[in-house]
XYZ file of C-alpha atoms in Angstrom:
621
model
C 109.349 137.962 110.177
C 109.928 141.165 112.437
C 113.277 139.462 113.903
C 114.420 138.735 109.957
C 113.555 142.112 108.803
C 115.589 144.068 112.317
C 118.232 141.719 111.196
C 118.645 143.098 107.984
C 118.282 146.839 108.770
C 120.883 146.043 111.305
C 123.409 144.584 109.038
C 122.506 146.903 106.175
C 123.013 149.686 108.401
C 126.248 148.745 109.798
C 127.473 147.627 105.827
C 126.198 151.043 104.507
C 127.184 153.575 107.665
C 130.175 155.996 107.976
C 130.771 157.332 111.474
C 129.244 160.341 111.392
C 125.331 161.107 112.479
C 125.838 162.543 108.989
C 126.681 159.783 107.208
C 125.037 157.419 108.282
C 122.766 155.184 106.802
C 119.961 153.691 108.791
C 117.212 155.860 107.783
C 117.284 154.859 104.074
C 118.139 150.668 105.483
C 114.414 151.068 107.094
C 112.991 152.389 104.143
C 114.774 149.570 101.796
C 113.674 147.013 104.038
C 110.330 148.517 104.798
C 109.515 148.754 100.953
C 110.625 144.418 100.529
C 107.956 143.847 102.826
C 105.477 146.452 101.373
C 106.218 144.493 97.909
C 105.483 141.550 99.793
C 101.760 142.457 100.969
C 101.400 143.496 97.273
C 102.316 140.302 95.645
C 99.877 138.466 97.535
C 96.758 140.751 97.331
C 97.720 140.460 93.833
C 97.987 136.480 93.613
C 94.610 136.919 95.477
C 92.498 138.600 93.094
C 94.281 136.963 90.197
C 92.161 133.318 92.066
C 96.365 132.024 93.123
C 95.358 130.432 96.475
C 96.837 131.373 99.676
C 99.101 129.231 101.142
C 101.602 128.676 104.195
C 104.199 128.857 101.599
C 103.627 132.672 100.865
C 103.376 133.810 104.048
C 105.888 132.391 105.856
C 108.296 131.376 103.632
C 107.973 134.116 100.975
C 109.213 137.095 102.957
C 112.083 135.429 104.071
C 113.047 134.539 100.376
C 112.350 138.497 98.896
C 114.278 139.464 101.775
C 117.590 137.345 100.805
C 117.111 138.104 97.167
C 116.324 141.861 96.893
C 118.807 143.003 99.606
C 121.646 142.300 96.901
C 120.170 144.733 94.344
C 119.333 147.469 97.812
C 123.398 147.238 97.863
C 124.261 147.691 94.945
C 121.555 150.739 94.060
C 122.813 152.699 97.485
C 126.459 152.079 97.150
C 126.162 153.539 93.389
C 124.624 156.379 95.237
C 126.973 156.800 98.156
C 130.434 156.611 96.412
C 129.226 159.578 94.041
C 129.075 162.404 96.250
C 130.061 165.859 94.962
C 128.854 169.460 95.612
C 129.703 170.482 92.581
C 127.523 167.924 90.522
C 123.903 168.246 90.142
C 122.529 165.434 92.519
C 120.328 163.705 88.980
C 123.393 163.992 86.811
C 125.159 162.270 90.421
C 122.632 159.882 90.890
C 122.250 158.996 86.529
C 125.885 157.795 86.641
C 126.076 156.051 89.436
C 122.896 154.387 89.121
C 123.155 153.591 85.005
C 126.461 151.412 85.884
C 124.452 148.804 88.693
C 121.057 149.029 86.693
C 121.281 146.602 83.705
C 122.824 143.866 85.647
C 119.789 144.844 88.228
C 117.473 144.436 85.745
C 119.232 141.138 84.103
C 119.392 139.576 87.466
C 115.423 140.437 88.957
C 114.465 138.954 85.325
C 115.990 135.619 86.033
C 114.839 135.392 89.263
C 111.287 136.394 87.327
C 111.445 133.553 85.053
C 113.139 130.903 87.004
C 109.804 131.007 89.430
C 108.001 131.573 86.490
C 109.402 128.521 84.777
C 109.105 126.673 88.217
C 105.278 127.445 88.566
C 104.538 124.437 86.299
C 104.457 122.112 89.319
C 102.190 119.562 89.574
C 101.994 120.236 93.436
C 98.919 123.077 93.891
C 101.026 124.514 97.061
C 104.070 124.820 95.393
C 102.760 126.323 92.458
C 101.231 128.907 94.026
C 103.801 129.819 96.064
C 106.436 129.860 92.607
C 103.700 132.418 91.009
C 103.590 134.672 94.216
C 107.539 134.401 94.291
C 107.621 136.008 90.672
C 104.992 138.523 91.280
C 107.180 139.477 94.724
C 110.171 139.927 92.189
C 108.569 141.698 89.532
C 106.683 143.915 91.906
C 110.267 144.399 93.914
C 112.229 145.858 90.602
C 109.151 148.361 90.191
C 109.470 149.728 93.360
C 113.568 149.863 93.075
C 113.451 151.987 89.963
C 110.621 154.240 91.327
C 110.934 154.517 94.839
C 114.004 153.568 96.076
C 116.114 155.448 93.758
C 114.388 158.423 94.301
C 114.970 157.783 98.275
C 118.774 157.029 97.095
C 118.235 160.904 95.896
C 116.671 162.480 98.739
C 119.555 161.077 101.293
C 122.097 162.364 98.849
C 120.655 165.949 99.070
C 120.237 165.256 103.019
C 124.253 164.534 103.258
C 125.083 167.787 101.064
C 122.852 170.082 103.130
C 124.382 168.264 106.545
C 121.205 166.766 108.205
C 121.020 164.003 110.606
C 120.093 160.649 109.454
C 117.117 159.555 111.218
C 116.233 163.566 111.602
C 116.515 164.645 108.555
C 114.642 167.932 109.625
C 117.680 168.991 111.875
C 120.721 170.424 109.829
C 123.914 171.020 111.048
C 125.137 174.707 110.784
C 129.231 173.126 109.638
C 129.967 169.630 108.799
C 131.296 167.201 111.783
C 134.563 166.423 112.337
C 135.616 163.693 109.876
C 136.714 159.724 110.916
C 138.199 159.072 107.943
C 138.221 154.977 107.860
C 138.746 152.649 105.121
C 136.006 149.826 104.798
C 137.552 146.536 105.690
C 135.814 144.388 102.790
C 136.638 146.671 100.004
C 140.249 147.761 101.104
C 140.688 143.497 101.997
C 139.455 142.601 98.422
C 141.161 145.302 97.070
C 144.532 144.683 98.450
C 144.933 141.214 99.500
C 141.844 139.254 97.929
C 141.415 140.850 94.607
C 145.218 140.376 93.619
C 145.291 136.961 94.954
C 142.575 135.088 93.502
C 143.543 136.795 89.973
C 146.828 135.709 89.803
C 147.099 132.876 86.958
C 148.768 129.830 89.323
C 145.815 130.696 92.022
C 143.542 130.663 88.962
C 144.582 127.452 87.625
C 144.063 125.974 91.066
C 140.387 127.131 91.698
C 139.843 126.214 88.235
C 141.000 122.573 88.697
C 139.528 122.465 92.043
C 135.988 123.680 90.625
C 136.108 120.523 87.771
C 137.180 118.092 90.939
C 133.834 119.419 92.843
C 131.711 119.391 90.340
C 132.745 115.770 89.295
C 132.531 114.481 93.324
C 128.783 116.634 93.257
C 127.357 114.997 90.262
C 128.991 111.540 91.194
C 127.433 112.023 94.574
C 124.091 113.516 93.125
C 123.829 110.385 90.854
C 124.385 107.736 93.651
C 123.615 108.991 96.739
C 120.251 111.170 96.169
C 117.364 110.343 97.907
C 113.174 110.654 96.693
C 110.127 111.450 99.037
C 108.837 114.238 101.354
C 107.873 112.103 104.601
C 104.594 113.002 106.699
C 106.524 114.012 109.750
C 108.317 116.703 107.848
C 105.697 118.672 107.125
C 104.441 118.747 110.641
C 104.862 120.846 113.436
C 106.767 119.197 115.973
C 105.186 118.453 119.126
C 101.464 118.945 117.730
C 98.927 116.586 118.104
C 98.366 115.653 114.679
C 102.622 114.410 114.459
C 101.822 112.290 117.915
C 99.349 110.611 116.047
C 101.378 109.685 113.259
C 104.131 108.707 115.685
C 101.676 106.593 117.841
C 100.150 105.056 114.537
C 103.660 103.790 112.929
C 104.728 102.437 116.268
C 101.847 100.232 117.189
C 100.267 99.741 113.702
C 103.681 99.825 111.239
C 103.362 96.401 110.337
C 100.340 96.931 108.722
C 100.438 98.451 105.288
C 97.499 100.074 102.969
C 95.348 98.306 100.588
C 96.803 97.332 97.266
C 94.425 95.722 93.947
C 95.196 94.552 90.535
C 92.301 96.179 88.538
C 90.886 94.741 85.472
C 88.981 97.093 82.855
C 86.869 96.031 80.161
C 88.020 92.682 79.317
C 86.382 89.209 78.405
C 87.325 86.749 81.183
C 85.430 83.858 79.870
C 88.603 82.843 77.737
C 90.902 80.066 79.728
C 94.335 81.832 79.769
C 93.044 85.333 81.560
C 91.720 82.883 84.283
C 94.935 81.650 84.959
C 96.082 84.315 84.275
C 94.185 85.402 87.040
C 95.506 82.809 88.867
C 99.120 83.807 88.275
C 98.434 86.748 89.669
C 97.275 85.560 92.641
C 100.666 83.546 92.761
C 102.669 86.846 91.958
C 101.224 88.590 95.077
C 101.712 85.670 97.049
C 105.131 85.245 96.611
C 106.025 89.290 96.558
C 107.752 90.441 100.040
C 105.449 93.361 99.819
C 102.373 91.898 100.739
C 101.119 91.399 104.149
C 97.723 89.193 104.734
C 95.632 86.945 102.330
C 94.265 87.890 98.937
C 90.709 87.898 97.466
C 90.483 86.641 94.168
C 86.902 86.647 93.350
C 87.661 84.761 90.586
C 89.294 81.451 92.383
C 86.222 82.163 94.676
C 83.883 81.553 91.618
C 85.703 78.452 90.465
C 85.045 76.561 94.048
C 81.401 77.438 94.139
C 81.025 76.127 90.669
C 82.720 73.138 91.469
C 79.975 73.215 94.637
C 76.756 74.446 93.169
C 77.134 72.785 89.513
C 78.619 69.388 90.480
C 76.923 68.251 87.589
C 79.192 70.079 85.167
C 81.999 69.067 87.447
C 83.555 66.599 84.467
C 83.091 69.584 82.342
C 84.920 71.487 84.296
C 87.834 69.071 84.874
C 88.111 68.726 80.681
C 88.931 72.738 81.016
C 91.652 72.413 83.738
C 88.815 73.123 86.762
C 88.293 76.734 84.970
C 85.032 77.766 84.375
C 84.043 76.483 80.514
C 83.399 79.904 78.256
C 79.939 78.935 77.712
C 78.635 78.749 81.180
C 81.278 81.717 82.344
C 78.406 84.715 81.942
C 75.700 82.080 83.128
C 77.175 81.340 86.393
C 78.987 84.527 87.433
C 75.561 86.526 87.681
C 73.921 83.468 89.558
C 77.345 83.501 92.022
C 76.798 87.365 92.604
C 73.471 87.061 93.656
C 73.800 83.941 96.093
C 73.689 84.995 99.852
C 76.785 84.810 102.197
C 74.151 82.877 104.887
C 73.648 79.805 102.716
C 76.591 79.284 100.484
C 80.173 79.304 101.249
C 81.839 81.161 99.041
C 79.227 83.482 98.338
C 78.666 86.250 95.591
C 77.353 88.747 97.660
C 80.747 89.531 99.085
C 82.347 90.621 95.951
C 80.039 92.515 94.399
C 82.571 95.295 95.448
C 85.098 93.298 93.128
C 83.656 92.913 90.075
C 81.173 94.645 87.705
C 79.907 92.432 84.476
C 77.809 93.411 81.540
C 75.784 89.662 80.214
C 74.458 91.116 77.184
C 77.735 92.358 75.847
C 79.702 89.230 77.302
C 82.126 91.348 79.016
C 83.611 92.090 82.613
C 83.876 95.813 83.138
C 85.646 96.113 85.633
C 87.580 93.758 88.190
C 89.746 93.257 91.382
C 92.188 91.248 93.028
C 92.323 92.736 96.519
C 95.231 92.173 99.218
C 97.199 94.561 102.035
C 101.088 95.075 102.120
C 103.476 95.171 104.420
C 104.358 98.024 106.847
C 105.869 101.342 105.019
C 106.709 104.319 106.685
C 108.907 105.823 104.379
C 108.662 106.741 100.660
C 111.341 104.773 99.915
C 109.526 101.971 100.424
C 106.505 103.117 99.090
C 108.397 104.147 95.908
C 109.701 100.572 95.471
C 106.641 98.214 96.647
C 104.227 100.489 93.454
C 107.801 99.837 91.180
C 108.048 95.918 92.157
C 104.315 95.128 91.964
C 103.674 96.925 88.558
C 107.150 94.907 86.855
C 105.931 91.822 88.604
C 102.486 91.861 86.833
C 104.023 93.379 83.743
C 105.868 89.816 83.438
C 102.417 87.785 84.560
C 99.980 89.392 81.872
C 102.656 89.678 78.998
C 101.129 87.725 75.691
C 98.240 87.570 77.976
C 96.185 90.091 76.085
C 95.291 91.966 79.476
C 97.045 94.839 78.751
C 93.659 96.460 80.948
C 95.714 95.813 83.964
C 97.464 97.860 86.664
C 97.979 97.888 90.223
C 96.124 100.421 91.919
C 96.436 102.164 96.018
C 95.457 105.224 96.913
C 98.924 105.376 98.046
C 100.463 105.132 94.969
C 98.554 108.427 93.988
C 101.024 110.445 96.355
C 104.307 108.497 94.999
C 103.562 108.862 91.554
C 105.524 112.115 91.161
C 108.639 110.058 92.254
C 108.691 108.118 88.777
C 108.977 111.369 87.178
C 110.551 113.719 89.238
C 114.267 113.607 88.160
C 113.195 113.449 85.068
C 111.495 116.686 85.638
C 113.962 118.307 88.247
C 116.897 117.900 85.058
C 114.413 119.133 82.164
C 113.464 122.626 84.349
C 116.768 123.411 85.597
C 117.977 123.070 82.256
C 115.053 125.401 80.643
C 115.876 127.882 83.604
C 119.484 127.773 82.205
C 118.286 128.586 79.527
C 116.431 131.249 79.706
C 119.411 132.727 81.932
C 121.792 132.670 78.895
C 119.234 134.230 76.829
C 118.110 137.036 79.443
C 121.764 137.689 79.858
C 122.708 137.524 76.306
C 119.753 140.156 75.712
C 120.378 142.824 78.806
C 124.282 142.803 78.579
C 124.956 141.639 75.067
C 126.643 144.197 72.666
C 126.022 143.547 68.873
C 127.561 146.422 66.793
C 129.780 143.852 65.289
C 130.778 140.323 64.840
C 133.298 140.315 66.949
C 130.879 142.220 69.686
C 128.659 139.556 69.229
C 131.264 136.760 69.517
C 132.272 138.403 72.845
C 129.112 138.425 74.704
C 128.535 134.803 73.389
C 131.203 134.203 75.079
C 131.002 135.389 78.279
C 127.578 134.439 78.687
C 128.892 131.062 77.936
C 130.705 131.234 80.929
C 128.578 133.087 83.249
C 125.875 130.202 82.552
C 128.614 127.256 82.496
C 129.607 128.755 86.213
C 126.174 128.665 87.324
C 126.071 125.054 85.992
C 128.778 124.053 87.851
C 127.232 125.993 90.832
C 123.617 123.800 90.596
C 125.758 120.535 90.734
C 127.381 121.448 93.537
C 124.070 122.122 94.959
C 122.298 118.723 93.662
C 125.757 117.311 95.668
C 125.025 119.161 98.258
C 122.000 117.971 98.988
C 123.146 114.361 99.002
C 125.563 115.009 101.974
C 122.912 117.001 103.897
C 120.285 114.154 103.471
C 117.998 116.594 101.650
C 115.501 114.412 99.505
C 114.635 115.507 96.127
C 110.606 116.146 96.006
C 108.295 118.827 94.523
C 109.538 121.262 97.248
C 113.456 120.981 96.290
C 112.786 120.638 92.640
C 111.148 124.251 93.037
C 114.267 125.589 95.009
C 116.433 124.070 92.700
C 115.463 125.841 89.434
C 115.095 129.523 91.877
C 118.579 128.920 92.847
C 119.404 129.052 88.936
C 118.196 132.434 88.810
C 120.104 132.821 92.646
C 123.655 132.031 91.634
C 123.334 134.744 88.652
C 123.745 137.409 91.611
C 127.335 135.406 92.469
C 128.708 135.739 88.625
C 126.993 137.883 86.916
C 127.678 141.338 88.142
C 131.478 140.219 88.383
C 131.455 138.959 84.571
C 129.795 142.278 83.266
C 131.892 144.687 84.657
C 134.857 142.714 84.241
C 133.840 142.605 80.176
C 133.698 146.476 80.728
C 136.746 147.119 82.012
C 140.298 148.154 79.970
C 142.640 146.620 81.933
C 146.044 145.554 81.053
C 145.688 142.076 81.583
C 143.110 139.637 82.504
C 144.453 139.293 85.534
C 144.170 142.677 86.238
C 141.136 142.882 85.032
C 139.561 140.965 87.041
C 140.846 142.393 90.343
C 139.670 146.090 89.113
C 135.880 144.061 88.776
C 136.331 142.308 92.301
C 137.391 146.259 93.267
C 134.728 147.638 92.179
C 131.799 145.032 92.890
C 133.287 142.323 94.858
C 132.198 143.974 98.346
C 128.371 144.384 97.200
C 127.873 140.888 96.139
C 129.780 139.819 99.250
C 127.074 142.122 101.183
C 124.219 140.508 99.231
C 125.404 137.239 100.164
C 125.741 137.758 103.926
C 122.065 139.525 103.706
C 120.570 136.418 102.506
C 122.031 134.579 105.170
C 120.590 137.030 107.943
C 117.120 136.878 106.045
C 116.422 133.488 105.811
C 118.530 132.224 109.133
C 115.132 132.841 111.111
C 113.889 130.031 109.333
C 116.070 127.595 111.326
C 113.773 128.130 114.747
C 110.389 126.826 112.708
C 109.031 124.430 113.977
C 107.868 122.759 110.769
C 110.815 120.481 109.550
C 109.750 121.028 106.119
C 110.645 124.691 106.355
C 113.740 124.040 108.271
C 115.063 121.534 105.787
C 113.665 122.655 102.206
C 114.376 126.114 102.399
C 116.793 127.023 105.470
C 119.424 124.060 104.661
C 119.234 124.778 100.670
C 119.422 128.676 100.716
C 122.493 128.341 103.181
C 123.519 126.026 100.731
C 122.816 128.610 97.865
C 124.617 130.889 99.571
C 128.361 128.587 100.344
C 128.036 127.432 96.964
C 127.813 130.814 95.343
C 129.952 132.204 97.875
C 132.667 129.567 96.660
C 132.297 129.251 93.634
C 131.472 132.927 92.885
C 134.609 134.930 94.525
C 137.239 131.789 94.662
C 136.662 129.911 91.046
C 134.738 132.373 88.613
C 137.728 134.847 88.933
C 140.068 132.077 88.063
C 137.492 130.804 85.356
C 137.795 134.778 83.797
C 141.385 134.819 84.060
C 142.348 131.852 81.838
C 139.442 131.893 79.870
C 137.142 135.301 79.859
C 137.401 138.246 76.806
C 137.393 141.993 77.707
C 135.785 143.968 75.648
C 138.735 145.710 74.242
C 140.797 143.054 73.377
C 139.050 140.006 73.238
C 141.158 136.706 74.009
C 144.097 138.611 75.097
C 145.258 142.376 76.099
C 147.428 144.234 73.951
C 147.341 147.477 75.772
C 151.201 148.567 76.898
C 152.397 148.286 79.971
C 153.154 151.792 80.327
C 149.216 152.616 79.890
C 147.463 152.690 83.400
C 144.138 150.725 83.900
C 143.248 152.868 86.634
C 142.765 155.591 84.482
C 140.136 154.467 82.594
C 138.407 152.471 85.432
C 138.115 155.694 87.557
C 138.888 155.947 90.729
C 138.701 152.949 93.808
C 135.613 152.274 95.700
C 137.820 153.057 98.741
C 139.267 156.651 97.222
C 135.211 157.801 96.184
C 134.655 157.004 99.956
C 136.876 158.659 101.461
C 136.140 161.594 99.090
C 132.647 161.665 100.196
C 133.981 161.217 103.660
C-alpha cells in the first residue's frame, strides 16, 4: 500500500509539475493522495459500525481500487486549477470557473461508480458483498472530501504560486519570480497536434468505427464460447503456505477419490411397487454414470434381501409382486429390519438407520437415501458438470414416477450452485448498471429547455452508454483469452468496470456536446484538446495504483483484480481515445447544431472554445 501510494505521488507529481521550485506540484500530489487513503480509513470505520464485516477484500484490495479510480477526478480538479492562473482575477472567481467546467462530469462519474458497487452489493457471496458496500462508501466518502477539501487545497496552492512560495515550503517566498523554462507538455501539445487531428478525421473515424464492431463481434463470439465458470481452492491461497501444500498433497495422492453424493427422498409413500423400482432404477442410473466412484447403498434393495431371508414364508408372496416388498407388509417389516442387529443378520437394519426415517402411523417415509462416492474432481468444471449430469439423469428415472421429492444432494454441490446461475446473473447486473449509467448521465449532463435539447442529450447519452457497452464486451472477451473464469469475484468487477469505462467516454462526450466547433471533426479534436491529456493521466494512474497488486501472493488477487483492471484500463484506453472519437465524428450532435454544423467557415472555433490547454500553461508559466 505505501509502494502504490509513492507511486502515485510520483507520477502525479511529475504529470502536474512545471520546472520551477515555484511551480511545482508535489506538495498538493501528497495531500491528494494522502486524503484517498484518509477516505479509505473512513469508509471502513464506517462499514464497521454500520455491522458490514471486515474482510481481506477491504483492506487489501480496496485501497488499491480508490487509488486507480479517484486519481482521474485529482487530475482533472488540479489541472482546472492550474491552467487558470491570473493576478488580476480574484483567486474564487479563478478557481469557480475552472472548477464549474470539470465538476458535473466529476460528480456524474463518482455517482456511477456509487451505484455500480451499489448495484453489485447484491451478491450472494458475504465477502464480496461487503467489500462492494465498502467500495461505494470509499466513493461517496471520496467526492465529499474533493468538493470540501481538495478544492480548497486547489485554492491555497493557487495563492502560494501568486505570492511566489516554494512548493513543499510554502512558508519561504521568493522576493522576484524565477527565471522561466517555458516548455510545452508533451501529451497535450502530442494530442493537440498530431493525435487530436488524426483520430478526428472522418476516413480514420470510419476505420476505428469498423474496427470497434469487428472487436466487439470477435469479444462476444469469444465470451460466448470460450468462457470459463469456477474460482478453484488454490487461487485463493497464498502460495507456498501450508494450508495450499495440503491441498496439493491431498489431490495428488487422494484425487481419485471424490466426495459423497445421495439421492434424497422427502415425504413420500414407498410402499407402492413403481417407487421401489423406481428405487431400483436409480440404483442402475448411478451405476452406470461415469461420475461415480465405489459401490452404492440402497437401503431399500438391502430390505428386499432380508425379507426374502427373514420372511421366507411370504417368499411366494413376494415373487407374485416382482420380489418387491407387498404394500401391506411394507410398514410391518421396515421397522422390524431397522431394529435387527448387524451381529446376527446379514443385511442388517441397524446400519441404515442413517438412511432412512419412517413414520408407521401415518404410512409414510420421511425422509430417505441412496448413498454412493464419485469420482476424483479437482476442478469446478467438473464439479459443475457431475451436480448437472446426476440431477438430468434422475430427472429422466423418476419422471411419471410421482417422486417429484427427489434431488441429488453433496455438500459439494452447495459451493457450485452459484455456477447454474451466475451468467444469468453476471448479464442481468451489468445490464441494470447500464442502466443506471444512462440515467445518471442523462440527469447530471442532460439539458431540457427544449425538445430538441432533450433529443440531444438522448442522444449522446445513447452513445456514451452504447460505447461503454461495447467496452464491457471487450472485457467479457477479454477475459476468455486471459483464462479469467467468471465467478462471484469477476461478476463484481465486471459491473464496477461499468461505472470504470464512464471515466474513458464520458468527459470526452460532454465537452465535446459543449463545444461550437465548425465541424464534428473539429469538434472533437478541440474536446481531445481540452480533456484528452487528463483522462490519459487518469488512465496511467490506475495502472500505477493497482500494478502493486501483481507481487501478492494470493492468486486470487493477482488474477481477479490485477489482470481485469489492466484490462479495464487497455480496453478503455482503446476504445476511449481511438474509437469513441470516431464514434462522435460520424454519429455525435453538438449542441449548437445538432446532426450537422452550419456555422461558416470563416467563423473561428477557437474563439469560442477559449484558449489551448498548452497557451493557459504557458501563460501561467
Amino acid at each position: 500500500l505505501v509502494a502504490s501510494a509513492v507511486i502515485a505521488i510520483v507520477f502525479m507529481a511529475l504529470a502536474l509539475s512545471r520546472v520551477s521550485v515555484v511551480h511545482s506540484r508535489l506538495l498538493i500530489s501528497i495531500a491528494a493522495i494522502l486524503m484517498v487513503l484518509m477516505c479509505w480509513i473512513i469508509s471502513l470505520a464506517i462499514s464497521t459500525i454500520v455491522g458490514v464485516q471486515l474482510g481481506p477484500l477491504g483492506v487489501q484490495v480496496l485501497p488499491f481500487l480508490m487509488l486507480s479510480l479517484c486519481v482521474n477526478d485529482i487530475f482533472l480538479l488540479t489541472i482546472s486549477g492550474i491552467d487558470t492562473i491570473d493576478p488580476a482575477i480574484p483567486v474564487p472567481t479563478q478557481i469557480q470557473e475552472g472548477v464549474s467546467k470539470v465538476i458535473p462530469t466529476v460528480l456524474m462519474t463518482t455517482i456511477c461508480h456509487y451505484f455500480c458497487f451499489l448495484s453489485a452489493s447484491f451478491s450472494s457471496m458475504p465477502a464480496v458483498q461487503s467489500f462492494c458496500i465498502q467500495s461505494a462508501l470509499g466513493v461517496a466518502t471520496t467526492l465529499f472530501f474533493q468538493v470540501t477539501c481538495l478544492v480548497p487545497m486547489i485554492s491555497w496552492d493557487v495563492q502560494r504560486r501568486i505570492h511566489l512560495r516554494l512548493d513543499c515550503f510554502p512558508c519561504v517566498s521568493l522576493p522576484q519570480a524565477p527565471p522561466a523554462v517555458i516548455r510545452n507538455p508533451i501529451i497535450p501539445s502530442f494530442i493537440r497536434n498530431y493525435f487530436g487531428p488524426a483520430v478526428s478525421s472522418v476516413g480514420v473515424s470510419v476505420f476505428t468505427v469498423i474496427g470497434l464492431a469487428a472487436l466487439v463481434g470477435v469479444s462476444l463470439w469469444s465470451a460466448i464460447t470460450d468462457s470459463q465458470l469456477g474460482l478453484e481452492v488454490q487461487e485463493s491461497l497464498s502460495s507456498g503456505s501450508k494450508v495450499s501444500e495440503f491441498y496439493d498433497t491431498f489431490f495428488e495422492e487422494f484425487g481419485n477419490v471424490g466426495p459423497s453424493v445421495y439421492i434424497v427422498t422427502t415425504e413420500l409413500d414407498l410402499s407402492q411397487l413403481s417407487r421401489q423400482q423406481a428405487f431400483d432404477d436409480m440404483t442402475l442410473m448411478l451405476a452406470d454414470s461415469k461420475w461415480v466412484n465405489t459401490s452404492i447403498i440402497n437401503w431399500m434393495e438391502d430390505l428386499t434381501t432380508w425379507a426374502s431371508v427373514m420372511r421366507s414364508g411370504y417368499l411366494e408372496q413376494m415373487m407374485w409382486f416382482d420380489n418387491r416388498i407387498p404394500p401391506s407388509r411394507f410398514y410391518t417389516w421396515l421397522p422390524e429390519y431397522m431394529n435387527t442387529s448387524c451381529a446376527e443378520n446379514n443385511p442388517c437394519g441397524a446400519s441404515k438407520v442413517m438412511d432412512v426415517k419412517v413414520d408407521v402411523e401415518a404410512q409414510v417415509v420421511k425422509a430417505s437415501r441412496i448413498t454412493t462416492q464419485l469420482v476424483g474432481l479437482n476442478r469446478t468444471e467438473q464439479f459443475l458438470d457431475a451436480m448437472l449430469d446426476l440431477r438430468h439423469d434422475l430427472k429422466k428415472v423418476v419422471k411419471g414416477t410421482s417422486l417429484e421429492k427427489t434431488f441429488v444432494y453433496s455438500p459439494y454441490f452447495v459451493y457450485f450452485e452459484q455456477y447454474t446461475l451466475i451468467q444469468r446473473e453476471t448479464y442481468r447486473n451489468m445490464g441494470v448498471a447500464a442502466a443506471v449509467t444512462f440515467v445518471v448521465i442523462l440527469l447530471v449532463t442532460g439539458q431540457f429547455h427544449t425538445l430538441r435539447d432533450t433529443f440531444l442529450s438522448l442522444h449522446n447519452c445513447l452513445l456514451i452508454v452504447i460505447s461503454i457497452a461495447a467496452m464491457a464486451i471487450t472485457l467479457l472477451g477479454v477475459m476468455s483469452w486471459w483464462n479469467i473464469k467468471l465467478n462471484g469475484i469477476s461478476m463484481v468487477n465486471l459491473v464496477t468496470a461499468v461505472g470504470m469505462f464512464v471515466d474513458f467516454v464520458c468527459h470526452t462526450g460532454n465537452r465535446f456536446y459543449e463545444i461550437d466547433g465548425i465541424t464534428r471533426s473539429r469538434s472533437v479534436a478541440l474536446a481531445l484538446e481540452q480533456i484528452g491529456s487528463s483522462i490519459l493521466y487518469g488512465a496511467w494512474s490506475t495502472f500505477f495504483g493497482i500494478i502493486i497488486l501483481a507481487a501478492t501472493p494470493f492468486p486470487v488477487f493477482r488474477i481477479y483484480f490485477f489482470h481485469m483492471y489492466i484490462a479495464v484500463v487497455i480496453v478503455g484506453s482503446v476504445i476511449g481515445f481511438l474509437c469513441f472519437p470516431g464514434v462522435l465524428v460520424l454519429f455525435g450532435a453538438t449542441k449548437r447544431d445538432g446532426w450537422r454544423c452550419s456555422r461558416k467557415p470563416s467563423d473561428s472555433a477557437t474563439e469560442d472554445s477559449g484558449p489551448s490547454s498548452v497557451e493557459m500553461t504557458q501563460k501561467a508559466i
